[in-house]
mmCIF file of C-alpha atoms and ligand atoms in Angstrom:
data_model
loop_
_atom_site.group_PDB
_atom_site.id
_atom_site.type_symbol
_atom_site.label_atom_id
_atom_site.label_comp_id
_atom_site.label_asym_id
_atom_site.label_seq_id
_atom_site.Cartn_x
_atom_site.Cartn_y
_atom_site.Cartn_z
ATOM 1 C CA MET D 1 19.656 0.765 15.111
ATOM 2 C CA ASP D 2 16.072 1.533 16.088
ATOM 3 C CA SER D 3 15.314 3.891 13.190
ATOM 4 C CA THR D 4 17.606 5.785 10.816
ATOM 5 C CA SER D 5 15.195 8.730 10.826
ATOM 6 C CA LEU D 6 15.031 8.980 14.625
ATOM 7 C CA TYR D 7 18.824 8.768 14.830
ATOM 8 C CA LEU D 8 19.337 11.376 12.108
ATOM 9 C CA ARG D 9 16.873 13.795 13.730
ATOM 10 C CA GLN D 10 18.978 13.665 16.898
ATOM 11 C CA GLN D 11 22.130 14.263 14.848
ATOM 12 C CA ALA D 12 20.440 17.190 13.076
ATOM 13 C CA ARG D 13 19.639 18.820 16.425
ATOM 14 C CA HIS D 14 23.370 18.577 17.206
ATOM 15 C CA GLY D 15 24.299 20.323 13.957
ATOM 16 C CA ALA D 16 24.820 17.515 11.408
ATOM 17 C CA PRO D 17 25.228 19.111 7.970
ATOM 18 C CA HIS D 18 22.969 19.128 4.899
ATOM 19 C CA GLY D 19 23.434 15.891 2.972
ATOM 20 C CA THR D 20 24.227 13.644 5.949
ATOM 21 C CA VAL D 21 23.047 10.091 5.219
ATOM 22 C CA VAL D 22 22.424 7.322 7.751
ATOM 23 C CA VAL D 23 22.039 3.738 6.547
ATOM 24 C CA ALA D 24 21.049 0.727 8.643
ATOM 25 C CA GLY D 25 21.451 -2.975 7.935
ATOM 26 C CA GLN D 26 18.412 -3.593 10.115
ATOM 27 C CA GLN D 27 15.954 -1.432 12.055
ATOM 28 C CA LEU D 28 14.423 -2.561 15.320
ATOM 29 C CA ALA D 29 11.794 0.187 15.276
ATOM 30 C CA GLY D 30 11.443 1.213 11.619
ATOM 31 C CA ARG D 31 8.680 3.803 11.314
ATOM 32 C CA GLY D 32 6.198 4.307 8.502
ATOM 33 C CA ARG D 33 3.592 6.985 7.907
ATOM 34 C CA ARG D 34 0.701 7.460 10.329
ATOM 35 C CA GLY D 35 2.496 5.670 13.161
ATOM 36 C CA ARG D 36 2.773 2.427 11.240
ATOM 37 C CA GLN D 37 5.741 0.106 11.595
ATOM 38 C CA TRP D 38 8.210 -0.348 8.702
ATOM 39 C CA HIS D 39 9.195 -4.003 8.565
ATOM 40 C CA SER D 40 13.032 -3.900 8.432
ATOM 41 C CA PRO D 41 14.689 -7.346 8.492
ATOM 42 C CA ALA D 42 18.497 -7.604 8.444
ATOM 43 C CA ALA D 43 20.678 -7.012 5.410
ATOM 44 C CA GLU D 44 18.154 -7.620 2.662
ATOM 45 C CA ASN D 45 16.809 -4.187 1.926
ATOM 46 C CA LEU D 46 17.754 -0.520 2.030
ATOM 47 C CA TYR D 47 16.791 1.542 5.076
ATOM 48 C CA PHE D 48 18.267 5.022 4.998
ATOM 49 C CA SER D 49 17.595 8.651 5.900
ATOM 50 C CA ILE D 50 18.924 11.841 4.353
ATOM 51 C CA LEU D 51 19.228 15.170 6.155
ATOM 52 C CA LEU D 52 18.310 18.267 4.162
ATOM 53 C CA ARG D 53 18.663 21.882 5.209
ATOM 54 C CA PRO D 54 16.998 23.382 2.144
ATOM 55 C CA SER D 55 16.084 27.034 1.766
ATOM 56 C CA LEU D 56 12.434 26.323 1.049
ATOM 57 C CA GLU D 57 9.209 27.963 2.167
ATOM 58 C CA LEU D 58 7.284 25.780 4.629
ATOM 59 C CA ALA D 59 4.569 25.206 2.020
ATOM 60 C CA GLN D 60 7.072 23.611 -0.366
ATOM 61 C CA VAL D 61 8.453 21.100 2.141
ATOM 62 C CA PRO D 62 5.745 18.418 1.707
ATOM 63 C CA GLN D 63 6.661 18.320 -1.988
ATOM 64 C CA LEU D 64 10.020 16.803 -1.002
ATOM 65 C CA SER D 65 8.240 13.433 -0.654
ATOM 66 C CA LEU D 66 7.275 13.532 -4.312
ATOM 67 C CA VAL D 67 10.717 14.784 -5.319
ATOM 68 C CA SER D 68 12.258 11.835 -3.445
ATOM 69 C CA ALA D 69 9.852 9.424 -5.136
ATOM 70 C CA ALA D 70 10.812 10.879 -8.534
ATOM 71 C CA ALA D 71 14.535 10.457 -7.748
ATOM 72 C CA LEU D 72 13.990 6.844 -6.655
ATOM 73 C CA TRP D 73 12.008 6.173 -9.817
ATOM 74 C CA GLN D 74 14.819 7.641 -11.957
ATOM 75 C CA ALA D 75 17.425 5.475 -10.206
ATOM 76 C CA LEU D 76 15.447 2.226 -10.488
ATOM 77 C CA ALA D 77 13.091 2.316 -13.449
ATOM 78 C CA ALA D 78 15.603 1.091 -16.046
ATOM 79 C CA GLU D 79 15.963 -2.160 -14.057
ATOM 80 C CA CYS D 80 12.360 -2.375 -12.928
ATOM 81 C CA PRO D 81 10.117 -1.369 -15.847
ATOM 82 C CA GLY D 82 6.745 -1.585 -14.071
ATOM 83 C CA LEU D 83 7.735 0.981 -11.440
ATOM 84 C CA LEU D 84 5.151 3.720 -10.709
ATOM 85 C CA ILE D 85 4.805 6.599 -8.239
ATOM 86 C CA LYS D 86 1.844 6.641 -5.863
ATOM 87 C CA TRP D 87 0.967 10.062 -4.480
ATOM 88 C CA PRO D 88 2.160 11.324 -2.120
ATOM 89 C CA ASN D 89 5.193 9.165 -1.324
ATOM 90 C CA ASP D 90 5.301 5.519 -2.348
ATOM 91 C CA LEU D 91 6.630 3.466 -5.218
ATOM 92 C CA TYR D 92 4.578 0.600 -6.556
ATOM 93 C CA CYS D 93 5.290 -2.203 -8.974
ATOM 94 C CA ARG D 94 2.486 -4.270 -10.518
ATOM 95 C CA GLY D 95 0.072 -3.019 -7.884
ATOM 96 C CA ARG D 96 2.315 -3.784 -4.896
ATOM 97 C CA LYS D 97 4.308 -1.435 -2.709
ATOM 98 C CA ILE D 98 8.065 -1.628 -3.227
ATOM 99 C CA ALA D 99 9.248 1.532 -1.412
ATOM 100 C CA GLY D 100 7.956 4.014 1.145
ATOM 101 C CA ILE D 101 9.123 7.529 1.935
ATOM 102 C CA LEU D 102 8.622 9.450 5.164
ATOM 103 C CA ALA D 103 9.659 13.128 5.078
ATOM 104 C CA GLU D 104 9.663 14.790 8.517
ATOM 105 C CA MET D 105 10.260 18.471 9.050
ATOM 106 C CA GLN D 106 11.541 20.536 11.961
ATOM 107 C CA PRO D 107 9.959 23.985 11.483
ATOM 108 C CA ASP D 108 11.731 27.245 12.275
ATOM 109 C CA LYS D 109 9.405 30.298 11.995
ATOM 110 C CA THR D 110 8.739 30.641 8.239
ATOM 111 C CA ARG D 111 11.220 28.010 7.064
ATOM 112 C CA ALA D 112 12.203 24.426 7.728
ATOM 113 C CA ALA D 113 15.187 24.166 10.074
ATOM 114 C CA PHE D 114 15.753 20.737 8.578
ATOM 115 C CA VAL D 115 13.966 17.878 6.889
ATOM 116 C CA VAL D 116 14.756 14.191 7.375
ATOM 117 C CA VAL D 117 13.747 12.074 4.390
ATOM 118 C CA GLY D 118 13.553 8.383 5.366
ATOM 119 C CA ILE D 119 13.410 5.797 2.608
ATOM 120 C CA GLY D 120 12.688 2.097 2.884
ATOM 121 C CA LEU D 121 13.205 0.108 -0.320
ATOM 122 C CA ASN D 122 12.477 -3.602 -0.514
ATOM 123 C CA VAL D 123 15.484 -4.917 -2.411
ATOM 124 C CA ASN D 124 16.338 -8.584 -1.858
ATOM 125 C CA ALA D 125 13.426 -9.603 0.349
ATOM 126 C CA VAL D 126 11.314 -12.555 -0.760
ATOM 127 C CA PRO D 127 7.553 -12.680 -0.101
ATOM 128 C CA ALA D 128 8.037 -15.025 2.869
ATOM 129 C CA ASP D 129 10.127 -12.340 4.606
ATOM 130 C CA PHE D 130 7.064 -10.146 5.048
ATOM 131 C CA PRO D 131 4.482 -10.581 7.809
ATOM 132 C CA ALA D 132 1.295 -12.423 6.842
ATOM 133 C CA GLU D 133 -0.809 -9.237 6.821
ATOM 134 C CA LEU D 134 1.450 -7.703 4.141
ATOM 135 C CA GLN D 135 1.530 -10.729 1.839
ATOM 136 C CA GLY D 136 0.175 -9.801 -1.578
ATOM 137 C CA GLN D 137 0.479 -6.074 -0.857
ATOM 138 C CA VAL D 138 4.260 -5.664 -1.042
ATOM 139 C CA THR D 139 7.023 -6.671 -3.402
ATOM 140 C CA SER D 140 10.779 -6.247 -3.827
ATOM 141 C CA LEU D 141 13.234 -5.384 -6.598
ATOM 142 C CA ALA D 142 14.636 -8.928 -6.563
ATOM 143 C CA TYR D 143 11.163 -10.438 -6.834
ATOM 144 C CA GLU D 144 10.251 -8.134 -9.739
ATOM 145 C CA CYS D 145 13.572 -8.404 -11.622
ATOM 146 C CA GLY D 146 14.468 -12.045 -10.928
ATOM 147 C CA ARG D 147 17.907 -11.290 -9.488
ATOM 148 C CA ASN D 148 19.501 -10.012 -6.294
ATOM 149 C CA PHE D 149 21.005 -6.541 -5.979
ATOM 150 C CA GLU D 150 24.167 -5.364 -4.275
ATOM 151 C CA LEU D 151 22.961 -2.837 -1.700
ATOM 152 C CA SER D 152 25.840 -0.332 -1.615
ATOM 153 C CA GLY D 153 25.966 0.156 -5.416
ATOM 154 C CA LEU D 154 22.216 0.602 -5.494
ATOM 155 C CA LEU D 155 22.310 3.127 -2.644
ATOM 156 C CA GLU D 156 25.032 5.117 -4.401
ATOM 157 C CA ARG D 157 22.928 5.337 -7.579
ATOM 158 C CA ILE D 158 19.872 6.461 -5.608
ATOM 159 C CA LEU D 159 21.833 9.120 -3.692
ATOM 160 C CA GLN D 160 23.270 10.521 -6.924
ATOM 161 C CA GLU D 161 19.778 10.926 -8.398
ATOM 162 C CA PHE D 162 18.491 12.283 -5.098
ATOM 163 C CA ALA D 163 21.123 15.058 -5.134
ATOM 164 C CA VAL D 164 20.255 15.978 -8.729
ATOM 165 C CA PHE D 165 16.497 16.071 -8.065
ATOM 166 C CA VAL D 166 16.709 18.042 -4.807
ATOM 167 C CA GLU D 167 19.010 20.612 -6.389
ATOM 168 C CA ARG D 168 16.631 20.960 -9.379
ATOM 169 C CA PHE D 169 13.620 21.245 -7.073
ATOM 170 C CA CYS D 170 15.252 23.984 -4.976
ATOM 171 C CA ARG D 171 15.989 25.921 -8.197
ATOM 172 C CA GLN D 172 12.721 25.539 -10.094
ATOM 173 C CA GLY D 173 10.188 23.687 -7.955
ATOM 174 C CA LEU D 174 8.241 20.752 -9.349
ATOM 175 C CA ALA D 175 7.500 22.644 -12.592
ATOM 176 C CA GLY D 176 8.998 21.089 -15.687
ATOM 177 C CA SER D 177 10.834 17.796 -15.673
ATOM 178 C CA ILE D 178 9.950 16.591 -12.150
ATOM 179 C CA GLN D 179 6.205 17.150 -12.550
ATOM 180 C CA THR D 180 6.332 15.549 -16.024
ATOM 181 C CA LEU D 181 8.176 12.475 -14.731
ATOM 182 C CA ILE D 182 5.653 12.028 -11.909
ATOM 183 C CA ASN D 183 2.613 12.384 -14.176
ATOM 184 C CA ARG D 184 4.032 10.006 -16.803
ATOM 185 C CA ASN D 185 4.567 7.358 -14.139
ATOM 186 C CA PHE D 186 1.598 8.070 -11.899
ATOM 187 C CA PHE D 187 0.162 4.901 -10.377
ATOM 188 C CA LEU D 188 -3.229 6.429 -9.528
ATOM 189 C CA ALA D 189 -3.903 8.105 -12.889
ATOM 190 C CA GLY D 190 -7.481 7.394 -13.994
ATOM 191 C CA LYS D 191 -8.154 5.092 -11.022
ATOM 192 C CA VAL D 192 -11.091 5.353 -8.605
ATOM 193 C CA ILE D 193 -9.760 6.213 -5.162
ATOM 194 C CA SER D 194 -11.036 7.086 -1.703
ATOM 195 C CA MET D 195 -9.640 10.064 0.144
ATOM 196 C CA CYS D 196 -10.182 11.123 3.713
ATOM 197 C CA TRP D 197 -11.111 14.806 3.800
ATOM 198 C CA GLY D 198 -11.482 15.869 7.422
ATOM 199 C CA GLU D 199 -14.156 13.558 8.789
ATOM 200 C CA GLN D 200 -15.461 12.808 5.314
ATOM 201 C CA LYS D 201 -14.514 10.017 2.964
ATOM 202 C CA ILE D 202 -14.620 11.082 -0.670
ATOM 203 C CA THR D 203 -14.589 8.735 -3.626
ATOM 204 C CA CYS D 204 -13.237 10.246 -6.818
ATOM 205 C CA ARG D 205 -11.181 9.502 -9.911
ATOM 206 C CA ALA D 206 -7.498 10.528 -9.685
ATOM 207 C CA ARG D 207 -6.315 12.620 -12.614
ATOM 208 C CA ALA D 208 -2.841 14.128 -12.132
ATOM 209 C CA ILE D 209 -0.385 15.910 -9.871
ATOM 210 C CA ASP D 210 -0.289 19.685 -10.190
ATOM 211 C CA VAL D 211 2.708 21.983 -9.973
ATOM 212 C CA SER D 212 2.326 22.287 -6.178
ATOM 213 C CA GLY D 213 2.295 18.521 -5.688
ATOM 214 C CA GLN D 214 -1.456 18.401 -5.071
ATOM 215 C CA LEU D 215 -3.464 15.420 -6.207
ATOM 216 C CA LEU D 216 -6.146 16.490 -8.701
ATOM 217 C CA ALA D 217 -9.206 14.266 -8.767
ATOM 218 C CA ILE D 218 -12.697 14.384 -10.282
ATOM 219 C CA THR D 219 -15.722 13.741 -8.061
ATOM 220 C CA PRO D 220 -18.686 11.664 -9.333
ATOM 221 C CA ASP D 221 -20.613 14.925 -9.979
ATOM 222 C CA GLY D 222 -17.782 16.231 -12.177
ATOM 223 C CA ARG D 223 -16.099 18.694 -9.812
ATOM 224 C CA GLU D 224 -12.309 18.857 -9.696
ATOM 225 C CA MET D 225 -10.789 18.667 -6.215
ATOM 226 C CA ALA D 226 -7.161 19.324 -5.228
ATOM 227 C CA PHE D 227 -5.767 17.413 -2.241
ATOM 228 C CA SER D 228 -2.598 18.780 -0.674
ATOM 229 C CA ALA D 229 -2.194 15.956 1.863
ATOM 230 C CA GLY D 230 -3.739 12.682 2.875
ATOM 231 C CA GLU D 231 -3.778 9.086 1.891
ATOM 232 C CA ALA D 232 -5.370 7.748 -1.284
ATOM 233 C CA TRP D 233 -6.925 4.281 -1.101
ATOM 234 C CA LEU D 234 -7.477 2.417 -4.305
ATOM 235 C CA GLU D 235 -11.084 1.277 -4.647
ATOM 236 C CA LYS D 236 -11.278 -2.448 -5.461
ATOM 237 C CA ARG D 237 -13.594 -1.878 -8.420
ATOM 238 C CA ALA D 238 -11.120 0.575 -10.051
HETATM 239 C C1 BTN Q 1 5.774 4.562 4.623
HETATM 240 O O1 BTN Q 1 4.956 4.457 5.550
HETATM 241 O O2 BTN Q 1 5.499 4.121 3.508
HETATM 242 C C2 BTN Q 1 7.115 5.223 4.837
HETATM 243 C C3 BTN Q 1 8.143 4.235 5.265
HETATM 244 C C4 BTN Q 1 9.516 4.828 5.518
HETATM 245 C C5 BTN Q 1 10.482 3.798 6.059
HETATM 246 C C6 BTN Q 1 11.882 4.319 6.163
HETATM 247 S S1 BTN Q 1 13.065 3.051 6.429
HETATM 248 C C7 BTN Q 1 14.292 4.236 6.730
HETATM 249 C C8 BTN Q 1 13.647 5.337 7.562
HETATM 250 N N1 BTN Q 1 13.695 5.018 8.964
HETATM 251 C C9 BTN Q 1 12.474 4.803 9.465
HETATM 252 O O3 BTN Q 1 12.243 4.491 10.652
HETATM 253 N N2 BTN Q 1 11.549 4.978 8.522
HETATM 254 C C10 BTN Q 1 12.141 5.342 7.261
#
């Protein structure tokens, strides 16, 4: 199909229930964050979207990206020891991106009518499968673990963890085990990063994720800043 997330959003508008999952063997128009393309070749990787109709305040919805990243980490880390979470919604292994998450919300007054969480996980792809401009920046489970993975078993494991983490998040927020898991496996911790803040670019040192899912970072003059959204770029010298 073109994109599991686009398809699922249409289904959601026609009443598809909480927990509906759409999986594609290939996407012809896979979408990443900020209008980027998600490279989605046939049958090698996982491309799927999950429909949530959670009873969350609007302000909590962006945290679902981190919750999804934590669930993915829990499902995969035993097999892939170097796995880390990059705020706000990626998984990295040995400095390369292995999974991306795109959570898109349909607002309804003070709540989210629904949220579509789209996940792309590089599973059996080899470096040559990626376009030249991504070489050296991305990796896959097979490349990191030295063996291929059966996609449906892997998806089942991820969905089980996803259900556990979303249920826990709706009950108690990030506080407790989810926040702890993220901070223990936080790719940016202690690293020098650049953040876009409005028109400004700020260079700072990432510290941790707080209980609201904000990125806490220390500026060169020692001030602590909290970022609720944005993209963090790793500075080369970090
Ligand atoms: C990112 O930019 O890192 C997020 C990538 C999300 C890609 C997934 S693949 C399944 C779902 N369908 C899409 O079109 N995008 C998401």
